[in-house]
XYZ file of C-alpha atoms in Angstrom:
210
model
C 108.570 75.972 103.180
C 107.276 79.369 104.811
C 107.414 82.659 102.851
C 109.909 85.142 103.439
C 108.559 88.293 105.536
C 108.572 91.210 102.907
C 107.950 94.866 103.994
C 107.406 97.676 101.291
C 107.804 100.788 102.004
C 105.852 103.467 99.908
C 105.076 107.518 100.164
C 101.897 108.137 102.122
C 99.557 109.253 99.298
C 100.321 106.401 96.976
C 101.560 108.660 94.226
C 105.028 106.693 93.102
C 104.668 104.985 89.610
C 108.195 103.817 91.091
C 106.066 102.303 94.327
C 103.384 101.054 92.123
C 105.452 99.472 89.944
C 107.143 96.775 92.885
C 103.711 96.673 94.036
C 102.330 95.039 90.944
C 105.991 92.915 91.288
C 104.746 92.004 94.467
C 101.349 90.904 93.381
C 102.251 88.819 90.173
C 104.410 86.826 91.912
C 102.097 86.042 94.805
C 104.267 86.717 97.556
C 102.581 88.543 100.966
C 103.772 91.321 102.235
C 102.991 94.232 104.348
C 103.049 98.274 103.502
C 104.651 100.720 105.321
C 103.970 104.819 104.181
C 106.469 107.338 104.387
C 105.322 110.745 104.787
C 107.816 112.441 101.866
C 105.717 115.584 102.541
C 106.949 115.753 105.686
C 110.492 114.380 104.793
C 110.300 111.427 106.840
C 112.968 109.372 104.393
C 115.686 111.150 105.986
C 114.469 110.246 109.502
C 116.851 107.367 110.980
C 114.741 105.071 111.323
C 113.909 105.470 107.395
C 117.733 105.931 106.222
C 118.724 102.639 108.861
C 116.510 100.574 106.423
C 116.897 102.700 102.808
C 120.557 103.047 101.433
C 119.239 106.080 98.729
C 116.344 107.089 101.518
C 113.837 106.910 98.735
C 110.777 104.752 97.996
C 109.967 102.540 97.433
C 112.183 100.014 99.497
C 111.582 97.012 100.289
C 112.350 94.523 103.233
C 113.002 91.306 102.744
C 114.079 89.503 106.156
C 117.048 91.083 106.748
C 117.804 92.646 103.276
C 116.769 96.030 102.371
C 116.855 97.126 98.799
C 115.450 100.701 97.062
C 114.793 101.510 93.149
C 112.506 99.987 91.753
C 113.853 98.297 88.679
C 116.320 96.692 90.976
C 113.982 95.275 93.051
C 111.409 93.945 90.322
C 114.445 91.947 88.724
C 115.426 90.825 92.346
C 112.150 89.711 92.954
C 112.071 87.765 89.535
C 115.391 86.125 89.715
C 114.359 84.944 93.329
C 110.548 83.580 92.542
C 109.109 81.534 89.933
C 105.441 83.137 89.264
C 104.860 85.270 86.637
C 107.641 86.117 84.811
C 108.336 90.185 85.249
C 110.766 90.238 82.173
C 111.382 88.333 78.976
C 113.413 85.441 78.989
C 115.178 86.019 75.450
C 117.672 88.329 75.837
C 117.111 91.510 73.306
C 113.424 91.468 74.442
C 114.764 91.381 78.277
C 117.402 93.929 77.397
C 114.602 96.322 75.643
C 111.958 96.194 78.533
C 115.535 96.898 80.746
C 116.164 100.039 78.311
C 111.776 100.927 78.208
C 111.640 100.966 82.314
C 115.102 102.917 82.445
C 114.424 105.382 79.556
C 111.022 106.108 81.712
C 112.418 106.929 84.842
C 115.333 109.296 83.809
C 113.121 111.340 80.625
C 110.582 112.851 80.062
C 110.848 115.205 82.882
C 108.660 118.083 81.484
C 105.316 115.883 81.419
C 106.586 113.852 84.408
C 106.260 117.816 85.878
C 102.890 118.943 84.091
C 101.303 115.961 84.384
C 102.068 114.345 87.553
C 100.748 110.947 89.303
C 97.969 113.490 90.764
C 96.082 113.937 87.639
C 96.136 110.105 87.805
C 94.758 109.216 91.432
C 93.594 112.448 92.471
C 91.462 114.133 89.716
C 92.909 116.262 86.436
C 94.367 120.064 86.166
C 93.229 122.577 83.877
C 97.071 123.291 83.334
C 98.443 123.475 79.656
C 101.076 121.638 78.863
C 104.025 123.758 77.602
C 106.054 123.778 74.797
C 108.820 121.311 76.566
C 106.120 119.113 78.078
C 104.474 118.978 74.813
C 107.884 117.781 73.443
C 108.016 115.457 76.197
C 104.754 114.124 74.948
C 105.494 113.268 71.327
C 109.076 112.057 72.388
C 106.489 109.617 74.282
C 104.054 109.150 71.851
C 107.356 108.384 68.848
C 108.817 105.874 70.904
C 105.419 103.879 72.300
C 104.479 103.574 68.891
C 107.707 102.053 67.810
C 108.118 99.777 70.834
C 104.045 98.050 70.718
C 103.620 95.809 68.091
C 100.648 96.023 65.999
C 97.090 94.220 67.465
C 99.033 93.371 70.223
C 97.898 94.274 73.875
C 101.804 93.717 75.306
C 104.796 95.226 74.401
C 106.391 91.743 74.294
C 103.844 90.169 73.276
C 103.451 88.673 76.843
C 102.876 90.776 79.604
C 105.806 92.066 81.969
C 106.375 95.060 84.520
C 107.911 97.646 81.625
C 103.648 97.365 80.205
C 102.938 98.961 83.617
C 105.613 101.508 83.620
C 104.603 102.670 80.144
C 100.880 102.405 80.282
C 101.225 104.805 83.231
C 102.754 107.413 81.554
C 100.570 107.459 78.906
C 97.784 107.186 81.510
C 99.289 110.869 82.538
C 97.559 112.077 79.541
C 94.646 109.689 79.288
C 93.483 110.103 82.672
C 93.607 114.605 82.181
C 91.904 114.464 79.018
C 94.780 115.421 76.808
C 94.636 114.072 73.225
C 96.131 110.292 73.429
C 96.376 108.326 69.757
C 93.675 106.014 69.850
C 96.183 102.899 69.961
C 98.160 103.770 72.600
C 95.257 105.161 74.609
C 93.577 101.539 74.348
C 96.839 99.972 74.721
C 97.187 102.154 78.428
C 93.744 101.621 79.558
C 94.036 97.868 79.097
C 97.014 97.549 81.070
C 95.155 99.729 83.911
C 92.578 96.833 84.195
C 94.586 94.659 85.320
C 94.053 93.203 88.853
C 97.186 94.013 90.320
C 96.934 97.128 89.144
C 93.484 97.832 90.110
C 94.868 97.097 93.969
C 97.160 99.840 93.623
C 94.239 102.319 92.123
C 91.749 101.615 94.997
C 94.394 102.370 97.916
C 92.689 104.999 100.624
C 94.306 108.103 100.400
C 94.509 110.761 102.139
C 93.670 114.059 100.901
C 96.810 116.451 99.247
């Protein structure tokens, strides 16, 4: 049996941990698929040819044959109801429902150091900025709840590894990767994840200058 076509649909500089996330999806489960970029910048996702294929006109989206589907949450469960591969969430329910709560809880808080310490100081090089007194809330909010979620000498949140280990370890990696003080666990725990192979695709994408 042939492979569906899949198309996904990311910003041009490769900056969304949202985009990076279905990519690693994508990877794990061994399915092919192209990349398209959307120039944000440039507000290209409210183009029509961008909003005929995106129902929220955000990335990432993704294609597959004639079913389009944007957030990326959505799609990684889509993905792992559809394909066998490595699983992308637990199969026991309370462990599925917590990496549910870990990837939602990531993308709707946090906002200060999601701000101060953007995807930039990630892929494009660190600031000099300080964080300030909401982003260093943000930060210990972070630090609180990562340290309750990993278990102890455990390099997984759920003891195997699924997508919410990517979502996390990148926001940590806000602060790892711009030199702000990390707690040595969780600093390990974030670099780890960032070695992994599907990962590492992501990291050595060309892009363009900001």
């Amino acid at each position: 049996m042939s492979l569906p076509k899949f198309v996904l649909y990311v910003d041009s500089q490769f900056l969304s941990p949202y985009a990076l996330s279905v990519f690693v999806a994508l990877q794990e489960k061994e399915l092919p698929f192209d990349i398209a970029t959307v120039d944000l910048a440039a507000k290209a996702n409210h183009e029509p040819p961008f909003v005929a294929t995106s129902l929220t006109r955000r990335v990432p989206t993704l294609v597959h044959n004639d079913f389009s589907l944007s957030e990326s949450s959505a799609i990684a469960e889509y993905l792992n109801d559809l394909w066998l591969g490595t699983p992308l969430y637990p199969i026991e329910p309370q462990s599925r429902a917590r990496a549910r709560q870990v990837q939602a809880w990531l993308r709707s808080d946090l906002l200060p150091l999601r701000q101060e310490r953007s995807t930039e100081v990630v892929f494009y090089g660190p600031t000099s900025a300080p964080l300030t007194a909401e982003g260093q809330a943000s930060v210990q909010k972070l630090f609180a709840a990562a340290e309750a979620l990993l278990p102890a000498n455990s390099e997984n949140l759920f003891g195997e590894w699924y997508i919410a280990d990517v979502d996390l370890a990148l926001m940590l990696n806000r602060l790892v990767f711009n030199g702000d003080p990390v707690p040595e666990r969780l600093a390990a725990y974030a670099t780890g994840q960032w070695l992994r192979p599907s990962v590492q695709l992501w990291v050595h994408q060309q892009r363009p200058p900001l």
